[in-house]
Tab-separated table of C-alpha atoms and ligand atoms in Angstrom:
chain	number	residue	atom	x	y	z
A	1	MET	CA	106.493	97.928	107.385
A	2	LYS	CA	107.229	101.370	105.953
A	3	ILE	CA	106.615	102.013	102.247
A	4	THR	CA	110.216	103.219	101.971
A	5	GLU	CA	111.441	99.870	103.359
A	6	HIS	CA	109.257	97.957	100.881
A	7	ILE	CA	110.869	99.984	98.095
A	8	GLU	CA	114.411	99.561	99.420
A	9	LYS	CA	114.004	95.782	99.748
A	10	ALA	CA	112.300	95.291	96.377
A	11	ASP	CA	114.002	93.504	93.544
A	12	GLY	CA	112.373	95.614	90.799
A	13	THR	CA	109.138	97.562	90.355
A	14	LEU	CA	106.318	96.769	92.812
A	15	PHE	CA	102.563	96.677	92.192
A	16	SER	CA	100.187	98.580	94.499
A	17	LEU	CA	96.664	99.920	94.463
A	18	GLU	CA	94.344	102.523	95.924
A	19	ILE	CA	90.802	101.616	96.866
A	20	ILE	CA	87.865	103.772	97.934
A	21	PRO	CA	85.690	102.805	100.926
A	22	PRO	CA	82.335	101.294	99.975
A	23	LYS	CA	79.256	103.533	100.117
A	24	LYS	CA	77.552	103.637	103.507
A	25	GLY	CA	75.432	100.499	103.894
A	26	ASP	CA	77.584	98.344	101.570
A	27	SER	CA	79.364	95.262	102.835
A	28	ILE	CA	83.131	95.034	103.213
A	29	LYS	CA	82.822	91.683	101.400
A	30	ASN	CA	82.122	93.575	98.170
A	31	LEU	CA	85.333	95.499	98.703
A	32	PHE	CA	87.304	92.310	99.310
A	33	ASN	CA	85.760	90.886	96.109
A	34	GLN	CA	87.327	93.817	94.224
A	35	ILE	CA	90.709	93.429	95.921
A	36	ASP	CA	90.909	89.596	95.740
A	37	PRO	CA	91.679	89.345	91.987
A	38	LEU	CA	94.589	91.780	92.422
A	39	MET	CA	96.272	89.972	95.310
A	40	GLU	CA	98.086	87.593	92.932
A	41	PHE	CA	100.312	90.578	92.014
A	42	LYS	CA	101.462	90.763	95.650
A	43	PRO	CA	100.861	94.425	96.504
A	44	PRO	CA	102.996	95.227	99.566
A	45	PHE	CA	100.560	98.011	100.409
A	46	ILE	CA	97.017	99.186	99.643
A	47	ASP	CA	95.953	102.819	99.974
A	48	VAL	CA	92.498	103.681	101.299
A	49	THR	CA	91.071	107.087	100.393
A	50	TYR	CA	89.314	109.419	102.833
A	51	HIS	CA	86.025	111.098	101.918
A	52	ARG	CA	84.813	114.246	103.574
A	53	GLU	CA	81.325	115.054	104.688
A	54	GLU	CA	78.913	116.592	102.215
A	55	TYR	CA	75.926	118.798	102.930
A	56	VAL	CA	72.479	117.714	101.746
A	57	TYR	CA	69.179	119.505	102.101
A	58	LYS	CA	66.224	117.429	103.385
A	59	GLU	CA	62.549	118.514	103.214
A	60	ARG	CA	61.225	119.030	106.738
A	61	GLY	CA	57.633	118.770	105.546
A	62	ASN	CA	56.701	122.343	106.468
A	63	GLY	CA	58.164	123.886	103.348
A	64	LEU	CA	61.499	124.363	105.081
A	65	LEU	CA	64.737	122.658	104.184
A	66	GLU	CA	67.098	121.220	106.741
A	67	LYS	CA	70.838	121.253	106.048
A	68	ARG	CA	72.414	117.954	107.070
A	69	SER	CA	76.024	116.826	107.021
A	70	ILE	CA	76.502	113.261	105.797
A	71	LYS	CA	79.448	111.043	105.013
A	72	LYS	CA	78.718	108.830	102.023
A	73	ARG	CA	81.886	106.759	102.323
A	74	PRO	CA	82.910	106.502	105.958
A	75	GLY	CA	85.162	103.777	107.331
A	76	THR	CA	88.713	104.533	106.119
A	77	VAL	CA	90.348	103.590	109.433
A	78	GLY	CA	88.237	100.442	109.930
A	79	ILE	CA	88.907	99.324	106.359
A	80	CYS	CA	92.646	99.793	106.850
A	81	ALA	CA	92.567	97.590	109.951
A	82	ALA	CA	90.417	95.020	108.114
A	83	ILE	CA	92.799	94.955	105.109
A	84	GLN	CA	95.820	94.442	107.354
A	85	ASN	CA	94.048	91.563	109.158
A	86	HIS	CA	92.535	89.942	106.089
A	87	TYR	CA	95.434	90.156	103.616
A	88	ASN	CA	98.422	90.721	105.875
A	89	VAL	CA	99.600	93.667	103.735
A	90	ASP	CA	100.190	97.235	104.829
A	91	ALA	CA	97.199	99.538	104.528
A	92	VAL	CA	97.837	103.235	103.966
A	93	PRO	CA	95.043	105.520	105.158
A	94	HIS	CA	94.718	108.907	103.492
A	95	ILE	CA	94.588	111.644	106.122
A	96	ILE	CA	93.210	115.026	105.084
A	97	CYS	CA	93.251	118.504	106.643
A	98	GLY	CA	89.674	119.410	105.631
A	99	GLY	CA	87.047	118.970	108.345
A	100	PHE	CA	89.553	118.158	111.102
A	101	SER	CA	90.939	120.220	113.953
A	102	LYS	CA	94.560	119.455	114.837
A	103	GLU	CA	93.309	117.759	117.992
A	104	GLU	CA	91.011	115.451	115.987
A	105	THR	CA	93.885	114.683	113.624
A	106	GLU	CA	96.085	113.805	116.572
A	107	ASN	CA	93.423	111.472	117.983
A	108	ALA	CA	92.972	109.780	114.603
A	109	LEU	CA	96.749	109.265	114.361
A	110	ILE	CA	96.786	107.759	117.864
A	111	ASP	CA	94.103	105.269	116.730
A	112	LEU	CA	96.146	104.385	113.639
A	113	ASN	CA	99.273	103.927	115.723
A	114	PHE	CA	97.453	101.586	118.119
A	115	LEU	CA	96.127	99.609	115.139
A	116	GLY	CA	99.671	98.967	113.912
A	117	ILE	CA	99.407	101.150	110.821
A	118	ASP	CA	102.892	102.310	109.804
A	119	ASN	CA	102.156	104.573	106.827
A	120	VAL	CA	99.894	107.528	106.077
A	121	LEU	CA	99.345	109.665	102.968
A	122	ALA	CA	99.040	113.282	104.163
A	123	LEU	CA	96.766	115.470	102.017
A	124	ARG	CA	94.978	118.754	102.203
A	125	GLY	CA	91.713	117.560	100.645
A	126	ASP	CA	89.470	119.597	98.356
A	127	SER	CA	86.778	122.132	99.127
A	128	ILE	CA	83.313	120.759	99.767
A	129	LYS	CA	80.520	121.650	97.314
A	130	SER	CA	79.230	124.521	99.452
A	131	GLU	CA	82.680	126.237	99.507
A	132	GLN	CA	84.262	128.213	96.681
A	133	HIS	CA	87.756	127.607	98.010
A	134	PHE	CA	89.180	125.126	100.456
A	135	GLU	CA	88.428	126.298	104.000
A	136	PRO	CA	90.372	124.688	106.833
A	137	GLU	CA	88.810	124.288	110.261
A	138	PRO	CA	89.641	127.332	112.432
A	139	ASP	CA	92.007	125.166	114.507
A	140	GLY	CA	92.923	122.762	111.726
A	141	ASN	CA	95.743	122.420	109.198
A	142	ALA	CA	95.409	124.605	106.109
A	143	TYR	CA	97.912	122.802	103.869
A	144	ALA	CA	99.297	119.295	103.586
A	145	SER	CA	102.683	120.706	104.648
A	146	GLU	CA	101.200	121.661	108.040
A	147	LEU	CA	99.733	118.165	108.399
A	148	VAL	CA	103.114	116.633	107.541
A	149	GLU	CA	104.670	118.844	110.224
A	150	GLN	CA	102.102	117.696	112.790
A	151	ILE	CA	102.774	114.014	112.015
A	152	SER	CA	106.554	114.584	112.079
A	153	ASN	CA	106.181	116.253	115.480
A	154	MET	CA	104.366	113.168	116.769
A	155	ASN	CA	107.162	111.051	115.307
A	156	ASN	CA	109.446	113.126	117.560
A	157	GLY	CA	107.179	112.586	120.578
A	158	GLU	CA	105.729	116.126	120.373
A	159	TYR	CA	101.948	116.058	120.778
A	160	ILE	CA	99.666	119.122	120.808
A	161	ASP	CA	99.524	119.101	124.606
A	162	ASP	CA	103.064	120.186	125.357
A	163	GLU	CA	102.597	119.330	129.019
A	164	LEU	CA	102.545	115.597	128.170
A	165	GLN	CA	105.557	113.955	129.773
A	166	ASN	CA	107.480	111.207	127.956
A	167	ALA	CA	104.902	110.848	125.177
A	168	ILE	CA	105.705	107.849	122.977
A	169	PRO	CA	107.001	108.910	119.550
A	170	THR	CA	104.999	107.467	116.668
A	171	GLU	CA	106.879	106.038	113.677
A	172	PHE	CA	104.696	106.905	110.723
A	173	CYS	CA	106.215	106.858	107.255
A	174	ILE	CA	104.623	109.902	105.578
A	175	GLY	CA	103.666	110.049	101.913
A	176	VAL	CA	102.384	113.144	100.071
A	177	ALA	CA	100.755	113.948	96.729
A	178	GLY	CA	102.608	115.352	93.704
A	179	TYR	CA	101.181	116.719	90.458
A	180	PRO	CA	103.131	116.094	87.222
A	181	GLU	CA	100.726	118.500	85.455
A	182	LYS	CA	100.680	120.992	88.399
A	183	HIS	CA	98.076	121.309	91.113
A	184	PHE	CA	95.202	123.299	89.637
A	185	GLU	CA	95.372	126.072	92.245
A	186	ALA	CA	99.102	126.727	91.856
A	187	PRO	CA	99.903	129.733	89.645
A	188	ASN	CA	102.847	127.888	88.065
A	189	MET	CA	104.905	124.701	88.317
A	190	ASP	CA	107.794	126.304	90.237
A	191	PHE	CA	105.378	127.504	92.920
A	192	ASP	CA	103.873	124.012	93.232
A	193	LEU	CA	107.272	122.299	93.322
A	194	GLY	CA	108.431	124.771	95.973
A	195	TRP	CA	105.607	123.641	98.289
A	196	LEU	CA	106.224	120.004	97.404
A	197	LYS	CA	109.820	120.514	98.515
A	198	LYS	CA	108.558	122.052	101.754
A	199	LYS	CA	106.492	118.894	102.427
A	200	VAL	CA	109.670	116.850	101.966
A	201	GLU	CA	111.712	119.134	104.241
A	202	LEU	CA	109.045	118.760	106.918
A	203	GLY	CA	109.189	114.967	106.838
A	204	ALA	CA	107.537	113.426	103.760
A	205	GLU	CA	109.398	110.258	102.748
A	206	TYR	CA	107.737	109.421	99.439
A	207	ILE	CA	105.481	111.048	96.815
A	208	VAL	CA	102.527	109.506	94.948
A	209	THR	CA	101.586	111.315	91.753
A	210	GLN	CA	98.241	112.279	90.377
A	211	MET	CA	97.285	110.048	87.435
A	212	PHE	CA	98.783	110.888	84.025
A	213	TYR	CA	98.510	109.402	80.527
A	214	ASP	CA	101.692	110.768	78.985
A	215	ASN	CA	104.821	109.280	80.547
A	216	ALA	CA	106.907	112.202	79.284
A	217	VAL	CA	105.021	114.430	81.742
A	218	TYR	CA	105.952	112.133	84.653
A	219	PHE	CA	109.608	111.873	83.588
A	220	LYS	CA	109.875	115.687	83.336
A	221	PHE	CA	108.264	116.043	86.775
A	222	VAL	CA	110.766	113.607	88.307
A	223	GLU	CA	113.631	115.457	86.592
A	224	ASP	CA	112.392	118.820	87.915
A	225	CYS	CA	111.980	117.393	91.427
A	226	ARG	CA	115.507	115.955	91.363
A	227	SER	CA	116.998	119.234	90.168
A	228	MET	CA	115.335	120.975	93.132
A	229	GLY	CA	116.865	118.479	95.533
A	230	ILE	CA	113.730	116.379	96.094
A	231	ASP	CA	115.355	112.958	96.283
A	232	ILE	CA	112.652	110.690	97.777
A	233	PRO	CA	110.813	107.972	95.772
A	234	ILE	CA	108.208	109.343	93.328
A	235	ILE	CA	105.541	106.688	92.756
A	236	PRO	CA	103.550	107.055	89.511
A	237	GLY	CA	99.745	106.895	89.881
A	238	LEU	CA	97.848	105.181	87.048
A	239	LYS	CA	94.250	104.696	86.056
A	240	PRO	CA	93.234	102.908	82.850
A	241	ILE	CA	90.668	104.768	80.767
A	242	SER	CA	87.621	102.509	80.354
A	243	ILE	CA	84.652	104.547	79.131
A	244	LYS	CA	84.214	107.379	76.596
A	245	LYS	CA	82.984	109.698	79.305
A	246	HIS	CA	86.438	109.575	80.945
A	247	LEU	CA	87.621	111.983	78.215
A	248	THR	CA	85.698	114.785	79.898
A	249	VAL	CA	85.270	113.486	83.458
A	250	LEU	CA	88.960	112.851	84.247
A	251	PRO	CA	90.156	116.333	83.197
A	252	LYS	CA	87.244	117.921	85.098
A	253	VAL	CA	87.639	115.973	88.322
A	254	PHE	CA	91.417	115.461	88.443
A	255	LYS	CA	92.565	118.512	86.453
A	256	ILE	CA	94.717	116.483	84.087
A	257	ASP	CA	95.200	116.322	80.324
A	258	VAL	CA	94.336	113.402	78.083
A	259	PRO	CA	96.974	113.346	75.306
A	260	LYS	CA	95.693	114.079	71.797
A	261	GLU	CA	96.661	110.650	70.474
A	262	LEU	CA	94.716	108.837	73.215
A	263	GLU	CA	91.739	111.157	72.812
A	264	ARG	CA	91.677	110.501	69.038
A	265	GLU	CA	91.746	106.741	69.547
A	266	VAL	CA	88.979	106.848	72.184
A	267	VAL	CA	86.756	108.882	69.862
A	268	LYS	CA	87.230	106.245	67.127
A	269	CYS	CA	86.012	103.438	69.439
A	270	ALA	CA	82.586	102.026	68.544
A	271	ASP	CA	81.559	101.427	72.169
A	272	ASN	CA	82.799	101.332	75.755
A	273	ALA	CA	83.970	97.729	75.384
A	274	ALA	CA	86.401	98.965	72.724
A	275	VAL	CA	87.425	101.914	74.931
A	276	LYS	CA	88.245	99.501	77.719
A	277	GLU	CA	90.496	97.420	75.436
A	278	LEU	CA	92.218	100.586	74.264
A	279	GLY	CA	92.685	101.742	77.880
A	280	ILE	CA	94.269	98.393	78.763
A	281	GLU	CA	96.623	98.557	75.774
A	282	TRP	CA	97.573	102.174	76.576
A	283	GLY	CA	98.133	101.209	80.231
A	284	ILE	CA	100.379	98.288	79.227
A	285	GLN	CA	102.498	100.590	77.039
A	286	GLN	CA	102.755	103.152	79.850
A	287	CYS	CA	103.720	100.509	82.415
A	288	ARG	CA	106.287	98.883	80.121
A	289	GLU	CA	108.155	102.164	79.715
A	290	LEU	CA	107.841	103.099	83.398
A	291	ILE	CA	109.265	99.717	84.445
A	292	GLU	CA	112.105	100.038	81.914
A	293	LYS	CA	112.987	103.375	83.497
A	294	GLY	CA	113.031	101.724	86.925
A	295	VAL	CA	110.086	103.330	88.734
A	296	PRO	CA	109.789	101.997	92.302
A	297	VAL	CA	106.076	101.096	92.195
A	298	LEU	CA	103.177	101.132	89.726
A	299	HIS	CA	100.303	102.457	91.832
A	300	PHE	CA	96.825	101.867	90.367
A	301	TYR	CA	93.727	103.882	91.213
A	302	SER	CA	91.101	101.146	91.229
A	303	MET	CA	88.003	103.282	91.937
A	304	GLY	CA	85.922	100.165	92.478
A	305	LYS	CA	87.025	98.366	89.302
A	306	SER	CA	89.699	95.701	89.157
A	307	ASP	CA	89.399	93.861	85.813
A	308	ALA	CA	91.337	96.305	83.588
A	309	ILE	CA	94.065	96.666	86.232
A	310	GLN	CA	94.240	92.883	86.470
A	311	ARG	CA	94.786	92.567	82.710
A	312	ILE	CA	97.539	95.195	82.772
A	313	ALA	CA	99.263	93.784	85.872
A	314	LYS	CA	99.247	90.235	84.415
A	315	GLU	CA	101.720	91.435	81.783
A	316	PHE	CA	104.340	92.401	84.358
A	317	PHE	CA	103.826	90.845	87.803
B	1	FAD	P1	98.805	120.825	99.277
B	1	FAD	O1	100.138	120.154	99.189
B	1	FAD	O2	98.483	121.537	100.544
B	1	FAD	O3	98.723	121.843	98.059
B	1	FAD	C1	97.488	122.486	97.718
B	1	FAD	C2	97.767	123.730	96.891
B	1	FAD	O4	98.282	124.763	97.698
B	1	FAD	C3	98.808	123.546	95.782
B	1	FAD	O5	98.406	124.367	94.709
B	1	FAD	C4	100.098	124.054	96.401
B	1	FAD	O6	100.998	124.545	95.417
B	1	FAD	C5	99.608	125.157	97.317
B	1	FAD	N1	100.321	125.277	98.591
B	1	FAD	C6	100.788	124.275	99.357
B	1	FAD	N2	101.268	124.770	100.529
B	1	FAD	C7	101.073	126.130	100.483
B	1	FAD	C8	101.298	127.210	101.397
B	1	FAD	N3	101.829	126.964	102.595
B	1	FAD	N4	100.936	128.447	101.020
B	1	FAD	C9	100.365	128.680	99.808
B	1	FAD	N5	100.110	127.691	98.899
B	1	FAD	C10	100.455	126.444	99.246
B	1	FAD	N6	91.492	114.010	98.398
B	1	FAD	C11	90.668	113.543	99.359
B	1	FAD	O7	89.762	114.269	99.812
B	1	FAD	N7	90.787	112.261	99.852
B	1	FAD	C12	91.762	111.418	99.412
B	1	FAD	O8	91.845	110.275	99.872
B	1	FAD	C13	92.658	111.883	98.398
B	1	FAD	N8	93.667	111.104	97.934
B	1	FAD	C14	94.552	111.601	97.010
B	1	FAD	C15	95.651	110.807	96.596
B	1	FAD	C16	96.559	111.288	95.656
B	1	FAD	C17	97.728	110.420	95.237
B	1	FAD	C18	96.382	112.588	95.094
B	1	FAD	C19	97.346	113.102	94.061
B	1	FAD	C20	95.319	113.384	95.508
B	1	FAD	C21	94.406	112.907	96.468
B	1	FAD	N9	93.336	113.693	96.928
B	1	FAD	C22	92.488	113.220	97.900
B	1	FAD	C23	93.083	115.035	96.350
B	1	FAD	C24	93.808	116.150	97.117
B	1	FAD	O9	93.257	116.265	98.412
B	1	FAD	C25	93.602	117.443	96.328
B	1	FAD	O10	94.325	117.379	95.120
B	1	FAD	C26	93.882	118.754	97.040
B	1	FAD	O11	93.355	119.811	96.248
B	1	FAD	C27	95.351	119.070	97.286
B	1	FAD	O12	95.907	118.243	98.206
B	1	FAD	P2	97.492	118.303	98.507
B	1	FAD	O13	97.750	117.402	99.636
B	1	FAD	O14	98.262	118.107	97.270
B	1	FAD	O15	97.620	119.846	98.996
């Protein structure tokens, strides 16, 4: 079922989560062990992230280095199919522009369609370590908006090969990313919102936000979107802080702010066990206000950890 239908049919705020594929060589059982404790909150859908290749240099033994491309977390499509089979909930694969030609994207979407996957989150992806800026494939999509357009075309029965006769239209519900604190490459918020609007005009049906720790930032973002005519559901993304290091890692990796009050409280914590309790309490306060304001879904970034999310979700679901 489409995410938009889940939201329309819901009698209040829903619970959902994002998981990352296990590292190459790990068992899917370990992933299910992380998801299992969260199933009591009845997520109607589970997102599965996509991880690009990375380049590593291996000694060839003759003093020379060999550059090799490896994927540390493959398996997004397989995991989505496994989640749908195992839990009977919708799995939402993340589809990125980086590393894919349009043809490869089309083939991946055909696989997803055959597997009975109804939803995709369309993203650009980030640059890989060896690039200074994001570089699309020469025949790939350069921005998420182009990827949204490609998926919308398939939803209209238009595949890349325009000689195809009577191609079956797909029916993907397309989600996209939104940034309450602005995407780090955008020169200003208006610029970023302008491109977000473009993604919606080209066919996006819902938005999932980057994580945030100050609800006021999310509410302002929603208000700004609405005043620009973006009227699709805007799902807040949440991740409880659980270790001291998050104070520097989260801003660096996700380009977000940690509010002063939260930062001060984390610094006061004696150890990471105390930070985790604080993160749970902060998350509960955030969720309480978001639910009061009627957000469609609380979407948790699990990143391999489920216990803090479980404690927060228990309060509401
Ligand atoms: P875009 O919407 O393409 O925007 C990128 C930047 O370009 C923005 O600054 C925008 O303002 C600007 N822009 C957009 N269109 C144009 C245009 N036509 N011309 C000029 N400028 C333009 N990454 C992964 O690799 N795998 C994942 O699974 C993954 N999941 C994510 C899930 C969520 C909910 C979020 C918020 C992010 C996720 N990311 C993931 C990270 C994401 O790929 C990066 O944030 C990336 O840098 C931007 O992706 P985007 O889809 O927002 O890009």
